[in-house]
Short mmCIF file of C-alpha atoms in Angstrom, two decimals:
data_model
loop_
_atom_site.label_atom_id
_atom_site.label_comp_id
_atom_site.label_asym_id
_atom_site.label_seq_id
_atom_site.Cartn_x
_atom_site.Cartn_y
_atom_site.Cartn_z
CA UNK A 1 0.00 0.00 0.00
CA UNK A 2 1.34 3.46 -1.01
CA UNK A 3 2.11 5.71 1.75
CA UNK A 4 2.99 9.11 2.33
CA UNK A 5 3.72 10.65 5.72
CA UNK A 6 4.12 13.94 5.66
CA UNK A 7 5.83 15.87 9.32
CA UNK A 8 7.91 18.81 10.04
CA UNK A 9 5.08 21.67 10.64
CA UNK A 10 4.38 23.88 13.55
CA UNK A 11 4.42 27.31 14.43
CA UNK A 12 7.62 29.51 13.83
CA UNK A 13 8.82 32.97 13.80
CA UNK A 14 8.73 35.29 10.73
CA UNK A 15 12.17 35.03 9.60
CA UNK A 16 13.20 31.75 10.65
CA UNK A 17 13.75 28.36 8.85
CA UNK A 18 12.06 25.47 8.53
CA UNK A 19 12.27 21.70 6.98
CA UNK A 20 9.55 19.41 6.08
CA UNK A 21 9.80 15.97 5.27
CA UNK A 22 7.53 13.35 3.28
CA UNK A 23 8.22 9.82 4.74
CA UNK A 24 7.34 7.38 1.54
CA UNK A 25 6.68 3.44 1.89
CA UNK A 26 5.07 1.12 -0.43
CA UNK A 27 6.40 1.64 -3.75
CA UNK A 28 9.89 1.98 -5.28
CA UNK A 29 10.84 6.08 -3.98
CA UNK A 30 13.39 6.23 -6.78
CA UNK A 31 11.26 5.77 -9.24
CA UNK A 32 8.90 8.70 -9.21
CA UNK A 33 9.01 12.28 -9.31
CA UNK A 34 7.69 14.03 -6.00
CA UNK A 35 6.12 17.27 -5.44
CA UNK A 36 5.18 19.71 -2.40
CA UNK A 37 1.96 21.04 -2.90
CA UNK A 38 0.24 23.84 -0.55
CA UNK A 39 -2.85 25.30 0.65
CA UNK A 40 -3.46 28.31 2.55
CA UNK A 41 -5.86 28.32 5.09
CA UNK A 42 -9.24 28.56 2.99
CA UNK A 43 -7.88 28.95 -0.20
CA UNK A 44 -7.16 27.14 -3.15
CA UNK A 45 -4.07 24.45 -3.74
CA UNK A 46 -1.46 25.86 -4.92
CA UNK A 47 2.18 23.80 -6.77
CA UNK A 48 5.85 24.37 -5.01
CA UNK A 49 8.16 22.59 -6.52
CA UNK A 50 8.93 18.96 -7.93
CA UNK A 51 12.00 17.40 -8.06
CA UNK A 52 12.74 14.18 -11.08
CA UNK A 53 13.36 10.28 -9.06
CA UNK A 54 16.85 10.82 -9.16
CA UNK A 55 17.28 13.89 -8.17
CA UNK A 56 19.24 15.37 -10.54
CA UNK A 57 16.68 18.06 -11.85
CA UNK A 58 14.44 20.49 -9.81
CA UNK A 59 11.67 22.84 -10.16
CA UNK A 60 10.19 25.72 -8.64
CA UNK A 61 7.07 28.12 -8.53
CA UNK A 62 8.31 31.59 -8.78
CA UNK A 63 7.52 32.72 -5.93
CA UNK A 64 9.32 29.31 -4.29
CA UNK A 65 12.54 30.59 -6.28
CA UNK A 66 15.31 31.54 -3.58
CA UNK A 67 13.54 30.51 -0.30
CA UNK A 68 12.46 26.84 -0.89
CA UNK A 69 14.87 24.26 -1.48
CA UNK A 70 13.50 20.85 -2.32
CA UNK A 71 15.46 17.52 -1.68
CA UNK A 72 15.01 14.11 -1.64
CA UNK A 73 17.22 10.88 0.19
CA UNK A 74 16.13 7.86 -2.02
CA UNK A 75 17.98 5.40 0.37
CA UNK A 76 15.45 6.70 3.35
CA UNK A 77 12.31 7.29 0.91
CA UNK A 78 11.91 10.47 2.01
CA UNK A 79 11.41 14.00 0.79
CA UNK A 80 12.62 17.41 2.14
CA UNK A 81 11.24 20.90 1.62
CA UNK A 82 13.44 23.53 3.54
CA UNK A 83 11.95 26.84 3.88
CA UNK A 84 14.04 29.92 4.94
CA UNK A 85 13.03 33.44 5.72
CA UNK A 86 9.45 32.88 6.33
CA UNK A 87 6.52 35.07 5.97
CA UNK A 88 2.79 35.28 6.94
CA UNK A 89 2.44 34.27 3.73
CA UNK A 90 3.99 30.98 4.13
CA UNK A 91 1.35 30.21 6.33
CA UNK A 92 -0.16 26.68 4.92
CA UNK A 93 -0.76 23.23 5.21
CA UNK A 94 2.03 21.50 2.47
CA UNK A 95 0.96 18.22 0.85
CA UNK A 96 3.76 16.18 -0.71
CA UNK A 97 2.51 14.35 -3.96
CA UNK A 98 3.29 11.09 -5.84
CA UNK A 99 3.86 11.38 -9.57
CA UNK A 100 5.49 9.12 -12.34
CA UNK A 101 7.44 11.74 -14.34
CA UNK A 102 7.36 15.58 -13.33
CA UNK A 103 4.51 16.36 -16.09
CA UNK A 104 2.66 13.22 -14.85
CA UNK A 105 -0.42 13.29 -12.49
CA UNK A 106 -0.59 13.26 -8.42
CA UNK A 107 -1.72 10.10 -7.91
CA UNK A 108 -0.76 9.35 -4.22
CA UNK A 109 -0.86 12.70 -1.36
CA UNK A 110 0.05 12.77 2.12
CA UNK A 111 -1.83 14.05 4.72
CA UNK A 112 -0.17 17.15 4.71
CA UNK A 113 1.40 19.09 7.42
CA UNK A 114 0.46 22.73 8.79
CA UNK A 115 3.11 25.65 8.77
CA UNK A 116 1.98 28.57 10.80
CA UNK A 117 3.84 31.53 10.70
CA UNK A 118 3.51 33.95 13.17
CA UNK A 119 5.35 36.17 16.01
CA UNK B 1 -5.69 34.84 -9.86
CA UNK B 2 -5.12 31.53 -10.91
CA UNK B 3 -3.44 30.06 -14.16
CA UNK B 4 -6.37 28.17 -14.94
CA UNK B 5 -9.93 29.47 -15.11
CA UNK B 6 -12.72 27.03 -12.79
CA UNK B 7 -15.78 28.71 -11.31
CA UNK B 8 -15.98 29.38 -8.26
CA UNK B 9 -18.91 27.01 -6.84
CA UNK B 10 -21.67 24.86 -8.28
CA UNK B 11 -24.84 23.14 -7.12
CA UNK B 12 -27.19 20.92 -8.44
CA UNK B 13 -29.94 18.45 -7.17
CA UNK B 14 -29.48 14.90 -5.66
CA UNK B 15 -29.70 12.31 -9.23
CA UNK B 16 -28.83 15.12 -11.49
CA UNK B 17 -25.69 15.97 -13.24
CA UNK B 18 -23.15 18.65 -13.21
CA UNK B 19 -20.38 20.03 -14.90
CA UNK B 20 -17.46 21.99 -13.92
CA UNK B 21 -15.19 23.78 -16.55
CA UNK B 22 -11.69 24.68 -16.76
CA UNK B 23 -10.21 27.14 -18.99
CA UNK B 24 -6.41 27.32 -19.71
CA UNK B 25 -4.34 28.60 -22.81
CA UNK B 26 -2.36 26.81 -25.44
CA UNK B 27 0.65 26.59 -23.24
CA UNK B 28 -1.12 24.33 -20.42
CA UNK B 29 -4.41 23.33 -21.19
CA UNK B 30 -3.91 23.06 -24.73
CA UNK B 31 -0.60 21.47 -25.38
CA UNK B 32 -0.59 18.96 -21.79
CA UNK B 33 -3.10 16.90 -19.88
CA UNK B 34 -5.74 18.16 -17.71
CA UNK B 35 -6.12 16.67 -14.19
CA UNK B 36 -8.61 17.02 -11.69
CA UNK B 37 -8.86 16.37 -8.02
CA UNK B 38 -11.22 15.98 -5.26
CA UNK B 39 -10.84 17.30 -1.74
CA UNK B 40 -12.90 16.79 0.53
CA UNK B 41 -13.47 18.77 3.76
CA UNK B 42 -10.55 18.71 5.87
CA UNK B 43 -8.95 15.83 3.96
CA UNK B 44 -5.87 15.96 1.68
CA UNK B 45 -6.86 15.67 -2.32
CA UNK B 46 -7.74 12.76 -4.15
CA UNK B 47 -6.43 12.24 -7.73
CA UNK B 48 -9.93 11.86 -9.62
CA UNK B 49 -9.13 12.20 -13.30
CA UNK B 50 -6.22 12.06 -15.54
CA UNK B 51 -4.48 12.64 -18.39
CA UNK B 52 -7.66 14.59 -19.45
CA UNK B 53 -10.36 11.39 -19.27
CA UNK B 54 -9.09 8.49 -17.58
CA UNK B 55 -10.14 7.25 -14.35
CA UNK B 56 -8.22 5.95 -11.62
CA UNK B 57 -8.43 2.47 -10.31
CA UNK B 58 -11.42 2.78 -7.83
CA UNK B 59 -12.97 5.42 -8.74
CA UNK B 60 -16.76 5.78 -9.41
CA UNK B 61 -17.51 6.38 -13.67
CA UNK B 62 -19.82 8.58 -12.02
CA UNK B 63 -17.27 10.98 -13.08
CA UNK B 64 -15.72 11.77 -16.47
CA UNK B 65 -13.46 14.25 -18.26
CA UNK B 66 -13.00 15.83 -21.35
CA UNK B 67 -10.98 18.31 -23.32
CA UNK B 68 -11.43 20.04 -26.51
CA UNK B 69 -9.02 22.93 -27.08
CA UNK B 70 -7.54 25.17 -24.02
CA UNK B 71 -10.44 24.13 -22.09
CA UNK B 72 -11.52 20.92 -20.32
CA UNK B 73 -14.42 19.85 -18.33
CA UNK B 74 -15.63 17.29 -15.10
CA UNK B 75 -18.83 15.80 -15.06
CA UNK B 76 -20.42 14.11 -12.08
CA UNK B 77 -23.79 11.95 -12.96
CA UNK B 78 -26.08 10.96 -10.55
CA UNK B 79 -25.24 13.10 -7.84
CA UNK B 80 -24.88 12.46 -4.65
CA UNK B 81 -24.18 13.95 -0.85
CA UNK B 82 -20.74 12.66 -0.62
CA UNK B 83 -19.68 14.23 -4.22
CA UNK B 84 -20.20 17.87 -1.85
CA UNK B 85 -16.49 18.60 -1.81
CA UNK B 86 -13.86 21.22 -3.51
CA UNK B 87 -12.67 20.34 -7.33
CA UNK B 88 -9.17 21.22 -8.52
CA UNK B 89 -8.43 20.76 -11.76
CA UNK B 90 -4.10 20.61 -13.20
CA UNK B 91 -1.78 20.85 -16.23
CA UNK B 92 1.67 21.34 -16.14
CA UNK B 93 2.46 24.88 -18.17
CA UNK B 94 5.48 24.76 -20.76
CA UNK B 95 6.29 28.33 -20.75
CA UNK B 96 6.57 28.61 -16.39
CA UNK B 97 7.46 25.18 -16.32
CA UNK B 98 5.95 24.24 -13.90
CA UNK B 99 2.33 23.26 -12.55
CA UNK B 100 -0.84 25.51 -12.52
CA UNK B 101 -3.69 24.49 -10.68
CA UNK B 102 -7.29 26.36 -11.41
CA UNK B 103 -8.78 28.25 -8.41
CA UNK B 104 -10.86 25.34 -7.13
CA UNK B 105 -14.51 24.70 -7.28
CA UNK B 106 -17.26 24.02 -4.26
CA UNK B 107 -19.91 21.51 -5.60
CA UNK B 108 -22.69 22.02 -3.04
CA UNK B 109 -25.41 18.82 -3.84
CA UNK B 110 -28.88 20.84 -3.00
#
């Protein structure tokens, strides 16, 4: 059974860092692309970045450009978003997301995990 | 303001059928395939179309999807209480490569 567990949220200061991680079981990690998805609170979803199954190739919203770092560790199955200088604008709940090649559907989400930024 | 055009909410009655559209241009819509997702309340989404009219493995045919153009459509038949969620739909967009979801849409079953 495809899993994905996602963990790393909480509340933190405007300004400071964070890292998210996407704990994967059930398939072969390697083989797919992965993606960090986002919603602010009532609002619509909204893409991140994606990164290729081997890592070698990333990409970015614009807005993710300079501040978000995506990552992945194939030998733990697990997938890193790192987040630095946060704003009240960061404020979300991030969903990573399962695909087969970077243009490819979501077909598997976590749960999702809830940044709150805030003083 | 969202890449991709949806409307904003729908609603229809219990049995009948509904359709959401999703407008795009020639570099998303138009060129790469549409998906669409289902989220319901509180929960993360659910892949519920793809690669502009195929369904997933479990999922009700209920649902369909179709494209024609820079513009693509859901349909739910024979609606029913638990279809009342948000609809997303997706295309990857050549020129910012990247992906562009539309701005969502509430399906309210009357």
């Amino acid at each position: 059974e495809v899993q994905l567990v996602d963990s790393g949220g909480g509340l933190v200061q405007p300004g400071g860092s964070l890292r998210l991680s996407c704990e994967a079981s059930g398939f072969t990690f390697g083989s797919h692309a992965m993606s960090w998805v986002r919603q602010a609170p009532g609002k619509g979803l909204e893409w991140v970045s994606t990164i290729t199954g081997s890592g070698a190739a990333t990409f970015y919203a614009e807005y993710a450009k300079g501040r978000f770092s995506i990552s992945r560790d194939n030998s733990k199955n697990t997938l890193y978003l790192r987040i630095d200088s946060l704003g009240a604008e960061d404020t979300a709940t991030y969903f990573c997301a399962r695909g087969q090649g970077r243009k490819d559907e979501f077909d598997f989400w976590g749960q999702g995990t809830l940044v709150t930024v805030s003083s | 303001q969202s890449v991709l055009t949806q409307p904003p909410s729908v609603s229809e009655a219990p049995r009948q059928r509904v359709t959401i559209s999703c407008s795009g241009s020639s570099s998303n819509v138009g060129n790469n395939a549409v998906n669409w997702y289902q989220q319901l309340p509180g929960k993360a989404p659910k892949l519920l179309i793809y690669y502009d009219d195929l369904l997933p493995s479990g999922v009700s045919d209920r649902f369909s999807g179709s494209k024609s153009g820079t513009s693509a459509s859901l349909a739910i038949s024979g609606l029913q209480s638990e279809d009342e969620a948000d609809y997303y739909c997706a295309a990857w967009d050549d020129s910012l490569d990247g992906w562009v979801f539309g701005g969502g849409t509430k399906l309210t079953v009357l």
